[in-house]
Amino acid sequence: MAFCDWLIHPYLNTDAGTMSPFEHGEVFVLDDGGEVDLDLGNYERFIDVTLTRDNNITTGKIYQSVIEKERKGDYLGKTVQVVPHVTDEIKQWIQSVSSVPVDGQTRPADVCVIELGGTVGDIESMPFIEALRQLSFSLGKENFCLIHVSLVPVLGVVGEQKTKPTQHSVRELRALGLTPDLLACRSAQPLIGSVKEKLSQFCHVPVENILNIHDVPNIWHVPLILRNQKAHEAIIKQLNLSGFARPPELRDWTEMAESYDNLKNSVKIALVGKYTNLTDSYLSVVKALLHASVACSLKPSIQWIAASDLEDATAINAPEAHTKAWETLKGSACILIPGGFGDRGISGMILAAKYARENKVPYLGICLGMQISVIEMSRHVLGLEDADSEEFNKDAPNRVVMYMPEVSKTHMGNTMRLGCRRTFFRKSDCLTSKLYGSPPHVDERHRHRYEVNPSFVPVLENAGLHFVGCDESGKRMEIVELQDHPFYVGVQFHPEFKSRPRRPSPPFSGLIMAATKHLGTNSNNSNGYVGASE
């Protein structure tokens, strides 16, 4: 069976591209350049599919489409209203895109999974709930399965599991014309039998259709507990799919989930970033580190370091934070600097990159992290003390990182170099190429406005920073490696977006192997990785 995933967010942004990581976590980038919410990234990673920007709906997209149609006269002079015009637009969007094959399939998906974010009763989600109500009526009961997700909290010292929040949300949902077929109840501990019976009685949902997603040792156990509760059988029955649906094959998944629980050793990874106060800002990076560590039979121990805490100014204003940050950095087995925007914390990142270079500590720089390594080398090896990025100082005499000429300087949304782009290896025997399995090129996802200034490439290479990957023009540098270093790699793209639980990203695998002294000279870690190209 083929599945198609949808994510509906009621916010007015047309996409997640202009949202601060502190607002909504990371911005996840799709192959087609769509900038979406991290939840859609979770679907891609967990189910191992490749989605498009059209699989993500926001209120902004819907209203933008409706207004464009109104301006063109498509509504023939009628008064444009939320019902029926906005709700019709939502339904048409869902039905048209769900009929398009995804992820390399030759036919449309058998089942379209739609997640409507938010809370029942929110004003902004009302048009979407009404659209789904109309859709359920037009499709028929046998073609529509509503799963309502609700929290069952524990209140008081007696530890009683309370069903009132779920009862109230189901009552609100039914008042809006939708009746849940299944309940998915989140809880810290497994629900006791009497709680399920109470929910069934007051929510009009059969006991066997009340699913409990309780806390588990790791997230990979979730499909297993749903299978054990026969969630698939309830959904198959509701959608009348018993004629051709097969039982879930989760043998490999079970092995993966259980093997993680039995891991004893860990590896300390210093993540030096700008948005460390909200770890969801780096969710895909965290998951990629998890995938790579587990592949090496290790648990990742991420040491979060605010880049600004490493700076000299912090030593004066907050000496304890400065001391702790440096102790954490020096106590880690490897260092990773992820992407980001703006000049806050840049000095701290440069100091971290300098420490990794001088002390032979394995280093991985992603997007901004690669640019940081170029700035650091320019300042401390080439002696260009004023070397900088145009992003941080547009008047710097030595702009070793420059604004990409084709990128808009006036509009922020959807104007960067986005989506899956091809990177060609300039040196077939370089370390990064070996990690990918020695292909001529790789396809990875990008999200940046700035690039390494090509005029500085020759002098940097003479200093030992080799640019081993570039775009099709041969002028835009994509991968750097430091000569005579166990692992010092920078990539302009974001390999974390294509990492999967059973197929870790090669740059991340290389970092973990180098941190544990297991990186050989004949590294070949393709393992069917989705970024590798034949």
Short mmCIF file of C-alpha atoms in Angstrom, two decimals:
data_model
loop_
_atom_site.label_atom_id
_atom_site.label_comp_id
_atom_site.label_asym_id
_atom_site.label_seq_id
_atom_site.Cartn_x
_atom_site.Cartn_y
_atom_site.Cartn_z
CA MET A 1 0.00 0.00 0.00
CA ALA A 2 1.18 3.49 -0.86
CA PHE A 3 0.70 6.39 1.54
CA CYS A 4 0.54 10.13 0.99
CA ASP A 5 1.11 12.48 3.94
CA TRP A 6 -0.42 15.89 4.49
CA LEU A 7 0.29 18.46 7.16
CA ILE A 8 -2.14 21.32 7.73
CA HIS A 9 -1.02 24.28 9.84
CA PRO A 10 -3.50 27.09 10.53
CA TYR A 11 -0.90 29.87 10.75
CA LEU A 12 -1.03 32.70 8.19
CA ASN A 13 2.54 32.28 6.94
CA THR A 14 2.57 30.80 3.44
CA ASP A 15 5.44 28.55 4.53
CA ALA A 16 7.86 28.16 7.45
CA GLY A 17 10.77 29.85 5.67
CA THR A 18 10.55 33.24 7.39
CA MET A 19 9.75 31.91 10.86
CA SER A 20 12.34 32.16 13.61
CA PRO A 21 13.57 28.81 14.97
CA PHE A 22 12.54 30.09 18.40
CA GLU A 23 8.95 30.38 17.13
CA HIS A 24 8.38 26.98 15.62
CA GLY A 25 11.58 24.97 15.71
CA GLU A 26 13.65 24.18 12.64
CA VAL A 27 12.66 24.90 9.06
CA PHE A 28 12.69 21.60 7.16
CA VAL A 29 13.61 21.73 3.46
CA LEU A 30 12.13 19.36 0.87
CA ASP A 31 13.64 18.17 -2.41
CA ASP A 32 11.58 20.67 -4.42
CA GLY A 33 12.73 23.57 -2.25
CA GLY A 34 9.63 23.74 -0.08
CA GLU A 35 10.30 25.19 3.38
CA VAL A 36 7.98 23.43 5.77
CA ASP A 37 7.36 22.78 9.43
CA LEU A 38 9.49 20.25 11.30
CA ASP A 39 6.42 17.99 11.65
CA LEU A 40 6.48 17.22 7.93
CA GLY A 41 10.17 16.47 8.33
CA ASN A 42 9.22 13.94 10.99
CA TYR A 43 6.90 12.23 8.49
CA GLU A 44 9.59 12.09 5.81
CA ARG A 45 12.17 10.73 8.21
CA PHE A 46 9.94 8.27 10.07
CA ILE A 47 8.02 6.80 7.13
CA ASP A 48 10.94 7.21 4.69
CA VAL A 49 9.11 9.02 1.90
CA THR A 50 9.92 12.06 -0.23
CA LEU A 51 7.24 14.74 -0.06
CA THR A 52 6.66 18.05 -1.85
CA ARG A 53 5.72 21.57 -0.85
CA ASP A 54 2.12 20.83 -1.87
CA ASN A 55 1.92 18.26 0.93
CA ASN A 56 2.00 21.17 3.36
CA ILE A 57 -1.01 23.50 3.66
CA THR A 58 -1.12 26.71 5.65
CA THR A 59 -3.85 29.29 6.06
CA GLY A 60 -1.56 31.70 4.21
CA LYS A 61 -1.39 29.43 1.15
CA ILE A 62 -5.16 28.94 1.09
CA TYR A 63 -6.05 32.61 1.45
CA GLN A 64 -3.40 33.61 -1.08
CA SER A 65 -4.91 31.22 -3.62
CA VAL A 66 -8.46 32.39 -2.92
CA ILE A 67 -7.52 36.08 -3.22
CA GLU A 68 -5.66 35.46 -6.49
CA LYS A 69 -8.75 33.75 -7.90
CA GLU A 70 -10.95 36.62 -6.73
CA ARG A 71 -8.66 39.17 -8.41
CA LYS A 72 -8.83 37.23 -11.68
CA GLY A 73 -12.61 37.13 -11.52
CA ASP A 74 -12.86 33.36 -11.15
CA TYR A 75 -15.76 33.70 -8.73
CA LEU A 76 -17.87 35.56 -11.31
CA GLY A 77 -18.75 38.48 -9.07
CA LYS A 78 -19.92 36.43 -6.11
CA THR A 79 -19.25 37.54 -2.55
CA VAL A 80 -16.16 35.57 -1.49
CA GLN A 81 -16.64 34.00 1.94
CA VAL A 82 -14.96 31.50 4.25
CA VAL A 83 -17.80 29.09 3.47
CA PRO A 84 -17.93 27.94 0.74
CA HIS A 85 -14.93 29.49 -1.03
CA VAL A 86 -12.15 28.97 1.51
CA THR A 87 -13.41 25.54 2.54
CA ASP A 88 -13.78 24.54 -1.12
CA GLU A 89 -10.21 25.62 -1.77
CA ILE A 90 -9.00 23.41 1.09
CA LYS A 91 -10.95 20.41 -0.21
CA GLN A 92 -9.81 20.92 -3.80
CA TRP A 93 -6.19 21.24 -2.70
CA ILE A 94 -6.37 17.98 -0.74
CA GLN A 95 -8.15 16.04 -3.46
CA SER A 96 -6.02 17.30 -6.35
CA VAL A 97 -2.66 16.68 -4.69
CA SER A 98 -3.68 13.33 -3.22
CA SER A 99 -4.30 12.09 -6.76
CA VAL A 100 -0.69 12.82 -7.78
CA PRO A 101 1.82 9.96 -7.28
CA VAL A 102 4.54 10.74 -4.76
CA ASP A 103 7.94 9.33 -3.83
CA GLY A 104 8.58 7.75 -7.23
CA GLN A 105 5.32 5.82 -7.31
CA THR A 106 3.52 5.30 -10.62
CA ARG A 107 0.01 5.56 -9.22
CA PRO A 108 -1.76 7.70 -6.62
CA ALA A 109 -1.55 6.73 -2.98
CA ASP A 110 -4.02 4.24 -1.52
CA VAL A 111 -4.31 6.18 1.72
CA CYS A 112 -3.89 9.90 2.28
CA VAL A 113 -2.85 10.75 5.85
CA ILE A 114 -3.80 14.28 6.94
CA GLU A 115 -2.65 15.90 10.16
CA LEU A 116 -4.56 18.99 11.21
CA GLY A 117 -2.39 20.84 13.71
CA GLY A 118 -3.62 22.97 16.57
CA THR A 119 -6.33 22.41 19.14
CA VAL A 120 -10.04 21.79 18.67
CA GLY A 121 -11.80 25.09 19.24
CA ASP A 122 -8.99 27.32 17.95
CA ILE A 123 -10.42 30.10 15.77
CA GLU A 124 -7.73 29.73 13.12
CA SER A 125 -8.42 26.01 12.57
CA MET A 126 -12.20 26.36 12.10
CA PRO A 127 -12.17 26.56 8.26
CA PHE A 128 -10.08 23.40 8.09
CA ILE A 129 -12.35 21.48 10.46
CA GLU A 130 -15.37 22.53 8.42
CA ALA A 131 -13.60 21.50 5.19
CA LEU A 132 -12.81 18.07 6.66
CA ARG A 133 -16.41 17.71 7.83
CA GLN A 134 -17.63 18.38 4.30
CA LEU A 135 -14.98 16.05 2.89
CA SER A 136 -15.98 13.21 5.22
CA PHE A 137 -19.62 13.61 4.14
CA SER A 138 -18.85 13.65 0.41
CA LEU A 139 -16.38 10.75 0.54
CA GLY A 140 -18.56 8.52 2.67
CA LYS A 141 -17.90 6.85 6.00
CA GLU A 142 -15.98 3.96 4.45
CA ASN A 143 -13.43 6.37 2.91
CA PHE A 144 -12.78 8.57 5.92
CA CYS A 145 -11.17 7.61 9.23
CA LEU A 146 -10.84 10.27 11.92
CA ILE A 147 -8.25 9.70 14.65
CA HIS A 148 -8.43 12.23 17.47
CA VAL A 149 -5.21 12.75 19.45
CA SER A 150 -5.67 13.81 23.06
CA LEU A 151 -3.71 13.99 26.30
CA VAL A 152 -4.69 11.96 29.35
CA PRO A 153 -2.87 13.74 32.20
CA VAL A 154 -2.23 12.54 35.73
CA LEU A 155 -3.30 15.01 38.41
CA GLY A 156 -2.85 14.92 42.16
CA VAL A 157 -0.71 12.81 44.44
CA VAL A 158 -2.93 9.75 43.94
CA GLY A 159 -1.81 9.50 40.31
CA GLU A 160 -5.30 9.27 38.81
CA GLN A 161 -5.50 9.36 35.01
CA LYS A 162 -8.00 12.09 34.10
CA THR A 163 -10.28 11.69 31.08
CA LYS A 164 -12.05 15.05 31.28
CA PRO A 165 -9.78 16.87 28.74
CA THR A 166 -10.44 14.15 26.17
CA GLN A 167 -14.17 14.13 26.90
CA HIS A 168 -14.40 17.89 26.42
CA SER A 169 -12.35 17.94 23.21
CA VAL A 170 -14.41 15.11 21.69
CA ARG A 171 -17.61 16.92 22.65
CA GLU A 172 -16.31 20.08 20.97
CA LEU A 173 -15.33 18.11 17.88
CA ARG A 174 -18.72 16.44 17.63
CA ALA A 175 -20.42 19.82 17.96
CA LEU A 176 -18.47 20.84 14.84
CA GLY A 177 -19.80 17.85 12.93
CA LEU A 178 -16.92 15.37 13.26
CA THR A 179 -17.06 12.17 15.30
CA PRO A 180 -13.78 10.34 16.02
CA ASP A 181 -13.49 6.76 14.83
CA LEU A 182 -10.39 6.18 16.95
CA LEU A 183 -8.87 7.92 19.95
CA ALA A 184 -5.08 8.16 20.25
CA CYS A 185 -4.43 8.96 23.90
CA ARG A 186 -1.06 10.31 25.00
CA SER A 187 -0.04 9.49 28.56
CA ALA A 188 3.00 8.99 30.70
CA GLN A 189 1.99 5.47 31.74
CA PRO A 190 -0.21 2.85 29.98
CA LEU A 191 -3.93 3.50 30.42
CA ILE A 192 -5.68 1.25 32.89
CA GLY A 193 -8.71 -0.70 31.70
CA SER A 194 -11.31 1.36 33.56
CA VAL A 195 -10.01 4.56 31.94
CA LYS A 196 -10.48 3.09 28.46
CA GLU A 197 -13.99 1.98 29.33
CA LYS A 198 -14.83 5.44 30.64
CA LEU A 199 -13.49 7.07 27.50
CA SER A 200 -15.46 4.65 25.36
CA GLN A 201 -18.70 5.39 27.22
CA PHE A 202 -18.43 9.17 27.15
CA CYS A 203 -16.76 9.60 23.74
CA HIS A 204 -18.82 7.02 21.80
CA VAL A 205 -15.70 5.17 20.60
CA PRO A 206 -15.38 1.36 20.91
CA VAL A 207 -12.85 0.23 23.51
CA GLU A 208 -10.82 -1.60 20.86
CA ASN A 209 -10.50 1.71 18.95
CA ILE A 210 -8.95 3.55 21.89
CA LEU A 211 -5.21 3.58 21.33
CA ASN A 212 -2.69 4.49 23.99
CA ILE A 213 0.61 6.08 23.01
CA HIS A 214 2.37 6.11 26.35
CA ASP A 215 5.94 7.14 27.05
CA VAL A 216 8.52 4.68 25.69
CA PRO A 217 12.33 4.37 25.95
CA ASN A 218 12.75 5.70 22.41
CA ILE A 219 10.40 6.94 19.70
CA TRP A 220 11.02 3.89 17.51
CA HIS A 221 8.86 1.88 19.91
CA VAL A 222 5.73 3.85 18.95
CA PRO A 223 4.87 1.81 15.80
CA LEU A 224 5.40 -1.34 17.85
CA ILE A 225 2.98 -0.40 20.62
CA LEU A 226 0.40 0.66 18.02
CA ARG A 227 0.78 -2.69 16.26
CA ASN A 228 0.43 -4.51 19.58
CA GLN A 229 -2.84 -2.64 20.16
CA LYS A 230 -3.98 -3.68 16.65
CA ALA A 231 -4.31 -0.09 15.49
CA HIS A 232 -3.77 -1.22 11.89
CA GLU A 233 -6.71 -3.61 12.12
CA ALA A 234 -9.03 -0.86 13.38
CA ILE A 235 -7.98 1.48 10.55
CA ILE A 236 -8.24 -1.26 7.91
CA LYS A 237 -11.72 -2.12 9.13
CA GLN A 238 -12.85 1.51 9.11
CA LEU A 239 -11.54 2.10 5.57
CA ASN A 240 -12.67 -1.29 4.27
CA LEU A 241 -9.15 -2.23 3.14
CA SER A 242 -9.09 -5.82 4.38
CA GLY A 243 -9.15 -7.15 0.81
CA PHE A 244 -5.59 -6.11 -0.03
CA ALA A 245 -3.91 -4.73 3.11
CA ARG A 246 -1.01 -6.80 4.44
CA PRO A 247 0.06 -7.19 8.09
CA PRO A 248 2.79 -4.70 9.09
CA GLU A 249 6.32 -6.04 8.64
CA LEU A 250 8.26 -4.55 11.53
CA ARG A 251 11.02 -7.11 12.16
CA ASP A 252 13.87 -4.76 11.25
CA TRP A 253 12.16 -1.89 13.02
CA THR A 254 11.79 -3.99 16.18
CA GLU A 255 15.45 -4.91 16.08
CA MET A 256 16.41 -1.26 15.70
CA ALA A 257 14.22 -0.12 18.61
CA GLU A 258 15.38 -2.87 20.96
CA SER A 259 19.05 -2.61 20.05
CA TYR A 260 19.06 1.09 20.96
CA ASP A 261 17.71 0.26 24.42
CA ASN A 262 20.63 -2.11 24.98
CA LEU A 263 23.39 0.31 24.01
CA LYS A 264 25.74 0.99 26.91
CA ASN A 265 28.36 3.39 25.56
CA SER A 266 27.88 6.96 24.39
CA VAL A 267 29.81 9.60 22.47
CA LYS A 268 29.97 13.26 23.54
CA ILE A 269 29.16 15.67 20.72
CA ALA A 270 29.56 19.42 21.22
CA LEU A 271 26.84 21.21 19.27
CA VAL A 272 27.79 24.89 19.09
CA GLY A 273 24.79 26.87 17.91
CA LYS A 274 22.77 30.05 18.02
CA TYR A 275 19.37 28.61 19.00
CA THR A 276 20.32 26.18 21.76
CA ASN A 277 17.58 27.47 24.08
CA LEU A 278 15.09 25.55 21.90
CA THR A 279 16.57 22.22 20.88
CA ASP A 280 13.82 21.67 18.27
CA SER A 281 15.65 24.36 16.28
CA TYR A 282 18.13 21.61 15.38
CA LEU A 283 15.76 18.64 15.34
CA SER A 284 17.01 17.10 12.07
CA VAL A 285 20.63 17.55 13.18
CA VAL A 286 19.82 15.77 16.45
CA LYS A 287 18.10 12.94 14.58
CA ALA A 288 21.00 12.62 12.12
CA LEU A 289 23.43 12.36 15.05
CA LEU A 290 21.18 9.71 16.56
CA HIS A 291 21.09 7.68 13.34
CA ALA A 292 24.88 7.88 12.90
CA SER A 293 25.64 7.06 16.54
CA VAL A 294 23.32 4.05 16.64
CA ALA A 295 24.95 2.75 13.45
CA CYS A 296 28.21 2.82 15.42
CA SER A 297 26.54 1.06 18.41
CA LEU A 298 26.61 4.23 20.50
CA LYS A 299 24.14 6.58 22.10
CA PRO A 300 24.63 10.27 21.25
CA SER A 301 25.33 12.54 24.21
CA ILE A 302 24.78 16.01 22.79
CA GLN A 303 26.48 18.78 24.72
CA TRP A 304 24.55 21.98 23.96
CA ILE A 305 26.79 25.04 23.83
CA ALA A 306 25.50 28.54 23.15
CA ALA A 307 28.06 29.99 20.75
CA SER A 308 28.00 33.37 22.48
CA ASP A 309 29.13 31.72 25.76
CA LEU A 310 32.50 30.95 24.15
CA GLU A 311 33.21 34.59 23.33
CA ASP A 312 35.64 36.82 25.20
CA ALA A 313 32.87 39.27 26.11
CA THR A 314 31.11 36.52 28.05
CA ALA A 315 34.27 35.90 30.08
CA ILE A 316 33.80 39.42 31.44
CA ASN A 317 30.01 39.57 31.76
CA ALA A 318 29.27 35.97 32.73
CA PRO A 319 32.53 34.20 33.63
CA GLU A 320 30.84 31.06 34.97
CA ALA A 321 28.95 30.50 31.71
CA HIS A 322 32.15 31.12 29.73
CA THR A 323 34.15 28.64 31.82
CA LYS A 324 31.45 25.99 31.63
CA ALA A 325 31.10 26.38 27.85
CA TRP A 326 34.82 25.90 27.27
CA GLU A 327 35.02 22.95 29.66
CA THR A 328 32.14 21.32 27.79
CA LEU A 329 33.75 21.97 24.41
CA LYS A 330 37.11 20.57 25.48
CA GLY A 331 35.46 17.55 27.10
CA SER A 332 33.67 16.50 23.91
CA ALA A 333 34.88 13.93 21.39
CA CYS A 334 33.83 16.02 18.37
CA ILE A 335 32.40 19.41 17.44
CA LEU A 336 29.48 20.29 15.16
CA ILE A 337 28.45 23.77 14.05
CA PRO A 338 25.04 23.76 12.32
CA GLY A 339 23.33 26.32 10.11
CA GLY A 340 21.94 29.66 11.19
CA PHE A 341 21.45 33.31 10.25
CA GLY A 342 22.63 36.61 11.73
CA ASP A 343 25.83 37.69 13.47
CA ARG A 344 24.99 36.69 17.04
CA GLY A 345 27.46 34.12 18.38
CA ILE A 346 29.66 34.14 15.28
CA SER A 347 32.83 34.96 17.23
CA GLY A 348 32.18 31.98 19.49
CA MET A 349 31.71 29.68 16.51
CA ILE A 350 34.99 30.88 15.00
CA LEU A 351 36.77 30.14 18.28
CA ALA A 352 35.22 26.64 18.34
CA ALA A 353 36.34 25.97 14.76
CA LYS A 354 39.84 27.24 15.60
CA TYR A 355 40.01 24.94 18.62
CA ALA A 356 38.94 21.94 16.49
CA ARG A 357 41.51 22.76 13.80
CA GLU A 358 44.45 23.33 16.11
CA ASN A 359 43.74 20.40 18.44
CA LYS A 360 42.82 17.83 15.77
CA VAL A 361 39.29 17.44 17.16
CA PRO A 362 36.82 15.96 14.62
CA TYR A 363 34.74 18.82 13.20
CA LEU A 364 31.67 19.02 11.00
CA GLY A 365 30.39 22.39 9.77
CA ILE A 366 26.98 22.54 8.11
CA CYS A 367 26.06 25.53 5.90
CA LEU A 368 27.01 28.40 8.23
CA GLY A 369 29.42 25.97 9.91
CA MET A 370 31.30 25.55 6.64
CA GLN A 371 31.45 29.30 6.14
CA ILE A 372 32.77 29.66 9.69
CA SER A 373 35.66 27.33 8.89
CA VAL A 374 36.54 29.46 5.84
CA ILE A 375 36.46 32.68 7.89
CA GLU A 376 38.53 31.11 10.67
CA MET A 377 41.22 29.86 8.29
CA SER A 378 41.35 33.21 6.52
CA ARG A 379 41.84 35.09 9.77
CA HIS A 380 44.21 32.80 11.66
CA VAL A 381 46.16 31.03 8.91
CA LEU A 382 46.18 33.50 6.02
CA GLY A 383 46.53 36.44 8.39
CA LEU A 384 43.49 38.30 7.00
CA GLU A 385 42.27 39.65 10.34
CA ASP A 386 39.38 41.51 8.71
CA ALA A 387 38.15 38.45 6.77
CA ASP A 388 34.38 38.12 7.19
CA SER A 389 31.10 37.20 5.58
CA GLU A 390 29.06 39.79 3.75
CA GLU A 391 26.17 38.68 5.95
CA PHE A 392 27.93 40.01 9.06
CA ASN A 393 29.89 42.91 7.59
CA LYS A 394 28.98 44.04 4.09
CA ASP A 395 31.87 46.54 4.11
CA ALA A 396 34.60 44.07 5.13
CA PRO A 397 37.69 44.45 2.89
CA ASN A 398 38.11 40.68 2.64
CA ARG A 399 34.65 39.20 2.13
CA VAL A 400 35.62 35.53 1.96
CA VAL A 401 31.90 34.66 2.09
CA MET A 402 29.70 36.66 -0.25
CA TYR A 403 26.05 37.17 -1.13
CA MET A 404 24.95 34.87 -3.94
CA PRO A 405 24.39 37.09 -7.00
CA GLU A 406 21.08 35.50 -8.06
CA VAL A 407 19.43 35.79 -4.62
CA SER A 408 16.99 38.59 -3.82
CA LYS A 409 18.20 41.17 -1.31
CA THR A 410 14.75 42.65 -0.72
CA HIS A 411 12.44 39.64 -0.18
CA MET A 412 13.08 36.99 2.47
CA GLY A 413 10.49 34.29 1.76
CA ASN A 414 11.42 31.51 -0.68
CA THR A 415 14.32 33.48 -2.18
CA MET A 416 17.32 31.45 -1.02
CA ARG A 417 19.10 28.65 -2.86
CA LEU A 418 16.67 25.93 -1.86
CA GLY A 419 16.01 22.25 -2.41
CA CYS A 420 17.91 19.30 -3.75
CA ARG A 421 21.00 20.31 -5.75
CA ARG A 422 23.80 18.26 -7.25
CA THR A 423 27.32 18.46 -5.83
CA PHE A 424 30.22 17.11 -7.90
CA PHE A 425 33.38 15.79 -6.29
CA ARG A 426 36.49 17.59 -7.53
CA LYS A 427 38.71 14.91 -5.98
CA SER A 428 37.49 11.33 -6.23
CA ASP A 429 39.80 10.15 -3.42
CA CYS A 430 38.68 12.73 -0.85
CA LEU A 431 37.33 11.58 2.50
CA THR A 432 33.78 12.85 1.93
CA SER A 433 33.52 11.01 -1.39
CA LYS A 434 34.58 7.77 0.30
CA LEU A 435 31.96 8.27 3.02
CA TYR A 436 29.28 8.51 0.32
CA GLY A 437 30.57 5.38 -1.41
CA SER A 438 32.75 7.14 -4.05
CA PRO A 439 30.01 8.33 -6.46
CA PRO A 440 30.79 11.07 -9.02
CA HIS A 441 28.27 13.34 -7.35
CA VAL A 442 25.66 13.51 -4.58
CA ASP A 443 22.26 15.16 -4.34
CA GLU A 444 21.64 17.03 -1.10
CA ARG A 445 19.28 19.76 0.07
CA HIS A 446 20.36 23.39 0.34
CA ARG A 447 19.13 26.46 2.19
CA HIS A 448 21.45 29.47 2.04
CA ARG A 449 21.93 32.98 0.69
CA TYR A 450 25.71 33.16 0.95
CA GLU A 451 28.59 31.24 -0.62
CA VAL A 452 32.37 31.09 -0.44
CA ASN A 453 33.93 33.86 -2.51
CA PRO A 454 35.54 32.01 -5.48
CA SER A 455 38.43 34.48 -5.65
CA PHE A 456 39.72 33.27 -2.26
CA VAL A 457 39.57 29.55 -3.10
CA PRO A 458 43.13 29.19 -4.55
CA VAL A 459 44.86 30.87 -1.61
CA LEU A 460 42.81 28.89 0.93
CA GLU A 461 43.67 25.65 -0.84
CA ASN A 462 47.35 26.57 -0.74
CA ALA A 463 46.91 26.96 3.03
CA GLY A 464 45.53 23.41 3.32
CA LEU A 465 41.74 23.92 3.18
CA HIS A 466 40.77 21.86 0.17
CA PHE A 467 37.50 22.47 -1.68
CA VAL A 468 36.64 18.93 -2.74
CA GLY A 469 33.05 19.48 -3.91
CA CYS A 470 31.38 22.07 -6.14
CA ASP A 471 28.20 22.70 -8.12
CA GLU A 472 27.76 22.05 -11.84
CA SER A 473 29.43 25.36 -12.74
CA GLY A 474 32.60 24.41 -10.90
CA LYS A 475 32.71 27.84 -9.23
CA ARG A 476 30.33 27.46 -6.28
CA MET A 477 32.11 25.52 -3.52
CA GLU A 478 30.07 22.94 -1.61
CA ILE A 479 32.48 20.78 0.45
CA VAL A 480 35.74 21.59 2.23
CA GLU A 481 38.23 19.31 3.95
CA LEU A 482 41.26 20.30 5.99
CA GLN A 483 44.53 18.65 5.07
CA ASP A 484 46.42 16.72 7.79
CA HIS A 485 43.45 16.51 10.12
CA PRO A 486 41.61 13.33 11.25
CA PHE A 487 38.22 14.79 10.27
CA TYR A 488 37.59 18.43 9.48
CA VAL A 489 34.72 18.69 7.00
CA GLY A 490 32.41 21.53 6.00
CA VAL A 491 29.41 21.17 3.70
CA GLN A 492 27.34 24.00 2.25
CA PHE A 493 24.27 21.76 2.02
CA HIS A 494 22.17 20.26 4.84
CA PRO A 495 22.79 16.48 4.90
CA GLU A 496 20.64 16.09 8.01
CA PHE A 497 17.44 16.46 5.98
CA LYS A 498 18.02 13.15 4.18
CA SER A 499 19.24 11.09 7.11
CA ARG A 500 17.04 8.10 7.96
CA PRO A 501 16.96 5.71 10.96
CA ARG A 502 18.40 2.82 8.93
CA ARG A 503 20.44 4.98 6.52
CA PRO A 504 22.50 7.56 8.41
CA SER A 505 23.92 10.56 6.60
CA PRO A 506 27.56 9.94 5.52
CA PRO A 507 28.99 13.25 6.87
CA PHE A 508 27.41 12.53 10.27
CA SER A 509 28.64 8.93 10.20
CA GLY A 510 32.13 10.18 9.41
CA LEU A 511 32.02 12.59 12.36
CA ILE A 512 30.98 9.86 14.82
CA MET A 513 33.51 7.35 13.46
CA ALA A 514 36.27 9.94 13.70
CA ALA A 515 35.22 10.84 17.26
CA THR A 516 35.54 7.18 18.28
CA LYS A 517 38.77 6.57 16.30
CA HIS A 518 37.01 4.16 13.91
CA LEU A 519 37.36 6.17 10.73
CA GLY A 520 39.59 4.23 8.33
CA THR A 521 41.30 5.42 5.19
CA ASN A 522 38.97 3.30 3.06
CA SER A 523 35.71 4.64 4.46
CA ASN A 524 32.70 3.56 2.45
CA ASN A 525 29.42 4.22 4.19
CA SER A 526 26.85 4.57 1.42
CA ASN A 527 24.47 1.85 2.73
CA GLY A 528 21.85 2.90 0.23
CA TYR A 529 21.92 6.45 1.58
CA VAL A 530 19.27 8.60 -0.09
CA GLY A 531 21.72 11.41 -0.91
CA ALA A 532 24.10 9.25 -2.92
CA SER A 533 23.88 9.28 -6.71
CA GLU A 534 24.92 6.66 -9.21
#
